[in-house]
Amino acid sequence: MVGSGFIFIWRALVLMHMLPGILAWGKEGHYATCKIAEGLLTEDAAAAVKVLLPEYAEGDFASVCSWPDEIKHNYHWRWSGPLHYVDTPDFRCNYEFCRDCHDSHGHKDRCVTAAIYNYSMQLTTYRESVSEWKYNLTEALLFLSHFIGDVHQPLHVGFVGDEGGNTIVIRWFRRKTNLHHIWDNMIIESAMKTFYNSDLATMIQAIQRNITNDWSTDISSWENCASDRKVCPDPYASESIKLACKYAYRNATPGSTLTAEVVRNLLPDYVDGNLSALCTWPDQIRHWYKYRWTSSLHFIDTPDDACNFDYSRDCLNDMCVAGAIRNFTSQLLHYREGSSDRRYNMTEALLFLSHFMGDIHQPLHVGFTSDLGGNTIELRWFKHKSNLHHVWDREIILTAAKELYGNNMELFQEDIQKNFTDGIWSDDIASWGECDDLFSCPNKYAAEGIGLACKWGYKGVTPGATLSDKYFISRFPVVAKRIAQGGVRLSMILNRVFGNHNQKIPAPT
Ligand SMILES: *[C@@H]1O[C@H](CO)[C@@H](O)[C@H](O)[C@H]1NC(C)=O
Ligand SMILES: *[C@@H]1O[C@H](CO)[C@@H](O)[C@H](O)[C@H]1NC(C)=O
Ligand SMILES: *[C@@H]1O[C@H](CO)[C@@H](O)[C@H](O)[C@H]1NC(C)=O
Ligand SMILES: *[C@@H]1O[C@H](CO)[C@@H](O)[C@H](O)[C@H]1NC(C)=O
Ligand SMILES: *[C@@H]1O[C@H](CO)[C@@H](O)[C@H](O)[C@H]1NC(C)=O
Ligand SMILES: *[C@@H]1O[C@H](CO)[C@@H](O)[C@H](O)[C@H]1NC(C)=O
Ligand SMILES: *[C@@H]1O[C@H](CO)[C@@H](O)[C@H](O)[C@H]1NC(C)=O
């Protein structure tokens, strides 16, 4: 029971370590976009751009297209930060202006598409005489040009839960980085190196050649703006999130997404931001006098043979694993709101939540009352003595590691990840994360747990039995899937709890 192998393997799915996200199409991307636009301007437009460019640009439009990135961390300009992107609901792969265009506090029209409407509208006043300009049209031009670039970067129209890929830690060749940054910068940098002799001008020429040749028949459809508006950023945003789903998020492992910085802050220095290293802490301390109250938080006892879960019946005074997940989720929510109660230790809350999310996904942690979740069902696992609870905590995993992965836990982990990013579970993963109400999620997990315990755990097992190959082979897929679900769901909860976005989180009941 102690040192659950179940926890051991799935905690390793929870990786972090990330670079600070850089929040926009890199300099090269913006430069290229503006350079290409410059070559296509009418005479009138080119003349206006020339008038509006700041002097220091020395007539080079493309060179100032990253200006909005350069100023956005500046106190005076901080309001412009949310105008660089738009967040869409997790896993939906679509975009709607009314639903999605707001900042993390829910203020309407604070997003990239609204900003494009705003600044193109301002620029239409250019024809009026200079003295009547209400807006600074130099700024309007630079913002508009920049945001048109941003809205075409697929992950600037990404999922809210991972902040457009910013919290998805991933490797680009040897370097550890995040998915957003890969699409902002790394792909372009690598392409320049590999194909264009590290020369941006050569790359831009190659794109321009394609505009006049290969893509020439498509151009009119690119320019097509169905409505009678001057600009139509909404279809651009829709294209981007579709591309993000099809190309960017594919193969990027949601199991490794985390709001790494907050987690790092909460962990003791010696683990260096590695949550996995401490996921077994609650097992280690549960027998200490001071923490004895946590013992009952690791499991749920349900009535024998009922095979269902009822919170009010099975989780008295909230003292069960489902209640504990609610409890520590709600403590962590206060941390984000800066209203954390000094009675609570946020580091402990994080460790408890992470551990209990593993426990609740171990089917026999939601088991029958009289056999203590299989603990009193003595039996043999192949040749040695064990009990049913322990079989599900450790034996199945250890046997799998030995028989299927040459005792290499990393291979096991990779296999699990592969199966949810691009394998047997990749179609289901969106539904795993589904959970409208953060506080009712644990009920769903517990109900699944006792269902699986009945269908796979207890089934065909009598005290004194010997379990071997047949049981192992049929049960291993259940264990692997529960591990994957636990990892994906923990990251979903932490992202919602710590993420800087406007996810409606209902009060605990
Ligand atoms: C429109 O532009 C003005 C001037 O820069 C700015 O104050 C305002 O916040 C902008 N609104 C949006 C929705 O971009
Ligand atoms: C317009 O904005 C630019 C960039 O912020 C600034 O340099 C310039 O002084 C502004 N012009 C006016 C007339 O305020
Ligand atoms: C230009 O088009 C060709 C053929 O579609 C493609 O292989 C090439 O990568 C394109 N180049 C650029 C820079 O997009
Ligand atoms: C985190 O800790 C776990 C368990 O101690 C270890 O296996 C893993 O290698 C560590 N990860 C990193 C990135 O240090
Ligand atoms: C919630 O956590 C606090 C300590 O952080 C503890 O005193 C309380 O008993 C917990 N309740 C449940 C239901 O876990
Ligand atoms: C929070 O809990 C951790 C783990 O028990 C402990 O090391 C740390 O000192 C506690 N922090 C505070 C402020 O009590
Ligand atoms: C991954 O999926 C394959 C089938 O495609 C299966 O054989 C394998 O056992 C699965 N691995 C895990 C860890 O679930």
CSV table of N, CA, C and O in Angstrom, one decimal, residues 71-150:
chain,number,residue,atom,x,y,z
A,71,ILE,N,7.3,46.6,-26.7
A,71,ILE,CA,6.7,47.5,-25.7
A,71,ILE,C,5.8,46.9,-24.7
A,71,ILE,O,5.4,47.5,-23.7
A,72,LYS,N,5.3,45.7,-25.0
A,72,LYS,CA,4.1,45.2,-24.3
A,72,LYS,C,4.4,44.9,-22.8
A,72,LYS,O,3.5,44.8,-22.0
A,73,HIS,N,5.7,44.7,-22.4
A,73,HIS,CA,6.0,44.5,-21.0
A,73,HIS,C,6.2,45.7,-20.2
A,73,HIS,O,6.4,45.7,-19.0
A,74,ASN,N,6.3,46.8,-21.0
A,74,ASN,CA,6.4,48.1,-20.4
A,74,ASN,C,5.2,48.5,-19.7
A,74,ASN,O,4.1,48.3,-20.1
A,75,TYR,N,5.3,49.1,-18.5
A,75,TYR,CA,4.2,49.3,-17.7
A,75,TYR,C,3.1,50.1,-18.4
A,75,TYR,O,1.9,49.7,-18.4
A,76,HIS,N,3.5,51.1,-19.1
A,76,HIS,CA,2.6,52.0,-19.8
A,76,HIS,C,1.7,51.2,-20.9
A,76,HIS,O,0.6,51.7,-21.3
A,77,TRP,N,2.3,50.2,-21.4
A,77,TRP,CA,1.7,49.5,-22.5
A,77,TRP,C,1.1,48.1,-22.1
A,77,TRP,O,0.6,47.4,-23.0
A,78,ARG,N,1.1,47.9,-20.8
A,78,ARG,CA,0.7,46.5,-20.4
A,78,ARG,C,-0.7,46.1,-20.9
A,78,ARG,O,-1.0,44.9,-21.2
A,79,TRP,N,-1.6,47.1,-21.1
A,79,TRP,CA,-2.9,46.8,-21.5
A,79,TRP,C,-3.0,46.1,-22.9
A,79,TRP,O,-3.9,45.4,-23.2
A,80,SER,N,-1.9,46.3,-23.7
A,80,SER,CA,-1.9,45.7,-25.0
A,80,SER,C,-1.6,44.2,-25.1
A,80,SER,O,-1.7,43.6,-26.1
A,81,GLY,N,-1.1,43.7,-23.9
A,81,GLY,CA,-0.7,42.3,-23.9
A,81,GLY,C,-1.7,41.3,-24.4
A,81,GLY,O,-1.4,40.5,-25.3
A,82,PRO,N,-3.0,41.4,-23.9
A,82,PRO,CA,-4.0,40.4,-24.4
A,82,PRO,C,-4.4,40.6,-25.9
A,82,PRO,O,-5.1,39.7,-26.4
A,83,LEU,N,-3.9,41.7,-26.5
A,83,LEU,CA,-4.3,41.9,-27.9
A,83,LEU,C,-3.5,41.1,-28.9
A,83,LEU,O,-3.8,41.1,-30.1
A,84,HIS,N,-2.6,40.3,-28.4
A,84,HIS,CA,-1.7,39.5,-29.3
A,84,HIS,C,-2.3,38.2,-29.6
A,84,HIS,O,-1.7,37.4,-30.4
A,85,TYR,N,-3.3,37.7,-29.0
A,85,TYR,CA,-3.8,36.4,-29.2
A,85,TYR,C,-5.3,36.3,-28.8
A,85,TYR,O,-5.9,37.2,-28.4
A,86,VAL,N,-5.8,35.1,-29.1
A,86,VAL,CA,-7.2,34.8,-28.6
A,86,VAL,C,-7.2,33.3,-28.1
A,86,VAL,O,-6.6,32.5,-28.7
A,87,ASP,N,-7.8,33.1,-26.9
A,87,ASP,CA,-7.8,31.8,-26.4
A,87,ASP,C,-9.1,31.1,-26.7
A,87,ASP,O,-10.2,31.8,-26.6
A,88,THR,N,-9.1,29.9,-27.1
A,88,THR,CA,-10.3,29.1,-27.5
A,88,THR,C,-10.5,28.0,-26.5
A,88,THR,O,-9.5,27.6,-25.9
A,89,PRO,N,-11.7,27.4,-26.4
A,89,PRO,CA,-11.9,26.3,-25.4
A,89,PRO,C,-11.1,25.1,-25.8
A,89,PRO,O,-10.9,24.8,-26.9
A,90,ASP,N,-10.6,24.4,-24.7
A,90,ASP,CA,-9.8,23.3,-24.9
A,90,ASP,C,-10.4,22.2,-25.8
A,90,ASP,O,-11.6,21.9,-25.6
A,91,PHE,N,-9.6,21.8,-26.7
A,91,PHE,CA,-9.9,20.6,-27.6
A,91,PHE,C,-11.1,20.8,-28.5
A,91,PHE,O,-11.5,19.9,-29.2
A,92,ARG,N,-11.7,22.0,-28.6
A,92,ARG,CA,-12.8,22.2,-29.5
A,92,ARG,C,-12.4,22.4,-30.9
A,92,ARG,O,-13.0,22.1,-31.8
A,93,CYS,N,-11.2,23.1,-31.1
A,93,CYS,CA,-10.7,23.3,-32.4
A,93,CYS,C,-11.6,24.2,-33.2
A,93,CYS,O,-11.6,24.1,-34.5
A,94,ASN,N,-12.3,25.1,-32.6
A,94,ASN,CA,-13.0,26.2,-33.3
A,94,ASN,C,-12.9,27.5,-32.6
A,94,ASN,O,-12.5,27.6,-31.4
A,95,TYR,N,-13.3,28.5,-33.3
A,95,TYR,CA,-13.2,29.9,-32.7
A,95,TYR,C,-14.5,30.6,-33.0
A,95,TYR,O,-15.1,30.5,-34.0
A,96,GLU,N,-15.0,31.4,-32.0
A,96,GLU,CA,-16.1,32.2,-32.2
A,96,GLU,C,-15.9,33.6,-31.5
A,96,GLU,O,-15.5,33.6,-30.3
A,97,PHE,N,-16.1,34.6,-32.2
A,97,PHE,CA,-15.7,36.0,-31.7
A,97,PHE,C,-16.4,36.2,-30.4
A,97,PHE,O,-15.8,36.6,-29.4
A,98,CYS,N,-17.7,36.0,-30.3
A,98,CYS,CA,-18.4,36.4,-29.1
A,98,CYS,C,-18.1,35.6,-27.9
A,98,CYS,O,-18.0,36.0,-26.8
A,99,ARG,N,-17.8,34.3,-28.1
A,99,ARG,CA,-17.5,33.4,-27.1
A,99,ARG,C,-16.0,33.6,-26.6
A,99,ARG,O,-15.7,33.6,-25.4
A,100,ASP,N,-15.1,33.9,-27.5
A,100,ASP,CA,-13.7,33.8,-27.2
A,100,ASP,C,-12.9,35.1,-27.0
A,100,ASP,O,-11.9,35.1,-26.5
A,101,CYS,N,-13.5,36.2,-27.6
A,101,CYS,CA,-12.7,37.4,-27.6
A,101,CYS,C,-12.9,38.2,-26.3
A,101,CYS,O,-13.7,39.1,-26.2
A,102,HIS,N,-12.0,37.8,-25.4
A,102,HIS,CA,-12.0,38.6,-24.1
A,102,HIS,C,-10.7,38.3,-23.4
A,102,HIS,O,-10.0,37.3,-23.8
A,103,ASP,N,-10.3,39.1,-22.5
A,103,ASP,CA,-9.0,38.8,-21.8
A,103,ASP,C,-9.3,37.8,-20.6
A,103,ASP,O,-10.4,37.4,-20.4
A,104,SER,N,-8.3,37.6,-19.8
A,104,SER,CA,-8.5,36.6,-18.7
A,104,SER,C,-9.4,37.0,-17.6
A,104,SER,O,-9.8,36.2,-16.8
A,105,HIS,N,-9.7,38.3,-17.6
A,105,HIS,CA,-10.6,38.8,-16.6
A,105,HIS,C,-12.0,38.9,-17.2
A,105,HIS,O,-13.0,39.4,-16.5
A,106,GLY,N,-12.2,38.4,-18.4
A,106,GLY,CA,-13.5,38.5,-19.0
A,106,GLY,C,-13.9,39.8,-19.7
A,106,GLY,O,-15.0,40.0,-20.1
A,107,HIS,N,-12.9,40.7,-19.8
A,107,HIS,CA,-13.3,42.0,-20.5
A,107,HIS,C,-13.4,41.7,-22.0
A,107,HIS,O,-12.5,41.2,-22.6
A,108,LYS,N,-14.5,42.1,-22.5
A,108,LYS,CA,-14.8,41.9,-23.9
A,108,LYS,C,-13.9,42.6,-24.8
A,108,LYS,O,-13.4,43.7,-24.5
A,109,ASP,N,-13.7,42.1,-26.0
A,109,ASP,CA,-12.9,42.7,-27.1
A,109,ASP,C,-11.5,42.9,-26.8
A,109,ASP,O,-10.8,43.6,-27.5
A,110,ARG,N,-11.0,42.3,-25.8
A,110,ARG,CA,-9.5,42.3,-25.5
A,110,ARG,C,-8.9,41.1,-26.1
A,110,ARG,O,-8.6,40.1,-25.4
A,111,CYS,N,-8.7,41.0,-27.4
A,111,CYS,CA,-8.1,39.9,-28.1
A,111,CYS,C,-7.7,40.3,-29.5
A,111,CYS,O,-8.0,41.5,-29.9
A,112,VAL,N,-7.0,39.5,-30.1
A,112,VAL,CA,-6.3,39.9,-31.4
A,112,VAL,C,-7.3,40.3,-32.5
A,112,VAL,O,-7.0,41.2,-33.2
A,113,THR,N,-8.4,39.6,-32.6
A,113,THR,CA,-9.3,39.9,-33.7
A,113,THR,C,-10.0,41.3,-33.5
A,113,THR,O,-10.1,42.1,-34.4
A,114,ALA,N,-10.4,41.5,-32.2
A,114,ALA,CA,-11.0,42.8,-32.0
A,114,ALA,C,-9.9,44.0,-32.2
A,114,ALA,O,-10.3,45.0,-32.7
A,115,ALA,N,-8.7,43.7,-31.9
A,115,ALA,CA,-7.7,44.7,-32.1
A,115,ALA,C,-7.5,45.0,-33.6
A,115,ALA,O,-7.3,46.1,-34.0
A,116,ILE,N,-7.6,44.0,-34.4
A,116,ILE,CA,-7.5,44.2,-35.8
A,116,ILE,C,-8.6,45.1,-36.3
A,116,ILE,O,-8.4,46.0,-37.1
A,117,TYR,N,-9.8,44.8,-35.8
A,117,TYR,CA,-11.0,45.7,-36.2
A,117,TYR,C,-10.7,47.1,-35.8
A,117,TYR,O,-10.9,48.1,-36.5
A,118,ASN,N,-10.2,47.2,-34.5
A,118,ASN,CA,-10.0,48.5,-33.9
A,118,ASN,C,-9.0,49.3,-34.7
A,118,ASN,O,-9.3,50.5,-35.1
A,119,TYR,N,-7.8,48.8,-35.0
A,119,TYR,CA,-6.8,49.6,-35.6
A,119,TYR,C,-7.0,49.8,-37.1
A,119,TYR,O,-6.6,50.8,-37.7
A,120,SER,N,-7.7,48.9,-37.8
A,120,SER,CA,-8.0,49.1,-39.2
A,120,SER,C,-9.1,50.2,-39.3
A,120,SER,O,-9.0,51.1,-40.1
A,121,MET,N,-10.0,50.2,-38.3
A,121,MET,CA,-11.0,51.3,-38.3
A,121,MET,C,-10.3,52.7,-38.0
A,121,MET,O,-10.6,53.6,-38.7
A,122,GLN,N,-9.4,52.7,-37.1
A,122,GLN,CA,-8.6,53.9,-36.8
A,122,GLN,C,-7.9,54.4,-38.1
A,122,GLN,O,-7.9,55.6,-38.4
A,123,LEU,N,-7.3,53.5,-38.9
A,123,LEU,CA,-6.6,53.9,-40.0
A,123,LEU,C,-7.5,54.4,-41.1
A,123,LEU,O,-7.0,55.2,-42.0
A,124,THR,N,-8.8,54.1,-41.1
A,124,THR,CA,-9.6,54.7,-42.2
A,124,THR,C,-9.8,56.2,-42.0
A,124,THR,O,-10.2,56.9,-42.9
A,125,THR,N,-9.4,56.7,-40.8
A,125,THR,CA,-9.5,58.1,-40.6
A,125,THR,C,-8.3,58.9,-41.2
A,125,THR,O,-8.2,60.1,-41.1
A,126,TYR,N,-7.4,58.2,-41.8
A,126,TYR,CA,-6.2,58.8,-42.3
A,126,TYR,C,-6.5,59.8,-43.3
A,126,TYR,O,-5.8,60.9,-43.4
A,127,ARG,N,-7.6,59.6,-44.1
A,127,ARG,CA,-7.9,60.6,-45.2
A,127,ARG,C,-8.3,61.9,-44.6
A,127,ARG,O,-8.3,62.9,-45.4
A,128,GLU,N,-8.8,61.9,-43.4
A,128,GLU,CA,-9.2,63.2,-42.9
A,128,GLU,C,-7.9,64.0,-42.6
A,128,GLU,O,-6.8,63.5,-42.6
A,129,SER,N,-8.0,65.3,-42.5
A,129,SER,CA,-6.8,66.1,-42.3
A,129,SER,C,-6.1,65.8,-41.0
A,129,SER,O,-6.8,65.5,-40.0
A,130,VAL,N,-4.8,66.0,-41.0
A,130,VAL,CA,-4.0,65.5,-39.8
A,130,VAL,C,-4.6,66.1,-38.5
A,130,VAL,O,-4.6,65.4,-37.5
A,131,SER,N,-5.0,67.3,-38.6
A,131,SER,CA,-5.4,68.0,-37.3
A,131,SER,C,-6.7,67.3,-36.7
A,131,SER,O,-6.9,67.5,-35.5
A,132,GLU,N,-7.4,66.6,-37.5
A,132,GLU,CA,-8.6,65.9,-37.0
A,132,GLU,C,-8.4,64.5,-36.5
A,132,GLU,O,-9.3,63.8,-36.1
A,133,TRP,N,-7.1,64.0,-36.7
A,133,TRP,CA,-6.9,62.6,-36.3
A,133,TRP,C,-7.1,62.5,-34.8
A,133,TRP,O,-6.5,63.2,-34.0
A,134,LYS,N,-8.0,61.6,-34.5
A,134,LYS,CA,-8.3,61.3,-33.0
A,134,LYS,C,-7.3,60.3,-32.4
A,134,LYS,O,-7.1,60.3,-31.3
A,135,TYR,N,-6.7,59.5,-33.3
A,135,TYR,CA,-5.8,58.4,-32.9
A,135,TYR,C,-4.4,58.7,-33.3
A,135,TYR,O,-4.2,59.4,-34.3
A,136,ASN,N,-3.5,58.0,-32.7
A,136,ASN,CA,-2.1,58.1,-33.2
A,136,ASN,C,-2.0,57.0,-34.3
A,136,ASN,O,-2.0,55.8,-34.0
A,137,LEU,N,-2.0,57.4,-35.5
A,137,LEU,CA,-2.1,56.5,-36.6
A,137,LEU,C,-0.8,55.7,-36.9
A,137,LEU,O,-0.8,54.7,-37.5
A,138,THR,N,0.3,56.3,-36.4
A,138,THR,CA,1.6,55.5,-36.4
A,138,THR,C,1.4,54.2,-35.6
A,138,THR,O,1.7,53.1,-36.0
A,139,GLU,N,0.9,54.4,-34.4
A,139,GLU,CA,0.7,53.3,-33.5
A,139,GLU,C,-0.3,52.3,-34.2
A,139,GLU,O,-0.1,51.1,-34.2
A,140,ALA,N,-1.4,52.9,-34.7
A,140,ALA,CA,-2.4,52.0,-35.3
A,140,ALA,C,-1.8,51.2,-36.4
A,140,ALA,O,-2.1,50.0,-36.5
A,141,LEU,N,-1.0,51.8,-37.2
A,141,LEU,CA,-0.4,51.0,-38.4
A,141,LEU,C,0.5,49.9,-37.8
A,141,LEU,O,0.5,48.8,-38.3
A,142,LEU,N,1.3,50.2,-36.8
A,142,LEU,CA,2.2,49.2,-36.3
A,142,LEU,C,1.5,48.1,-35.6
A,142,LEU,O,1.8,46.9,-35.7
A,143,PHE,N,0.4,48.4,-34.8
A,143,PHE,CA,-0.4,47.4,-34.2
A,143,PHE,C,-1.0,46.5,-35.2
A,143,PHE,O,-1.0,45.3,-35.2
A,144,LEU,N,-1.7,47.2,-36.2
A,144,LEU,CA,-2.4,46.4,-37.2
A,144,LEU,C,-1.5,45.4,-37.9
A,144,LEU,O,-1.8,44.2,-38.0
A,145,SER,N,-0.4,45.9,-38.3
A,145,SER,CA,0.6,45.1,-39.1
A,145,SER,C,1.1,43.9,-38.2
A,145,SER,O,1.2,42.8,-38.7
A,146,HIS,N,1.3,44.2,-37.0
A,146,HIS,CA,1.8,43.1,-36.1
A,146,HIS,C,0.7,42.1,-35.8
A,146,HIS,O,1.0,40.9,-35.9
A,147,PHE,N,-0.5,42.6,-35.5
A,147,PHE,CA,-1.5,41.6,-35.1
A,147,PHE,C,-2.0,40.8,-36.3
A,147,PHE,O,-2.5,39.6,-36.1
A,148,ILE,N,-1.9,41.3,-37.5
A,148,ILE,CA,-2.2,40.4,-38.7
A,148,ILE,C,-1.2,39.3,-38.7
A,148,ILE,O,-1.6,38.1,-39.0
A,149,GLY,N,0.0,39.6,-38.4
A,149,GLY,CA,1.0,38.5,-38.3
A,149,GLY,C,0.6,37.5,-37.2
A,149,GLY,O,0.5,36.3,-37.4
A,150,ASP,N,0.3,38.0,-36.0
A,150,ASP,CA,0.0,37.1,-34.9
A,150,ASP,C,-1.2,36.2,-35.2
A,150,ASP,O,-1.2,35.0,-34.8
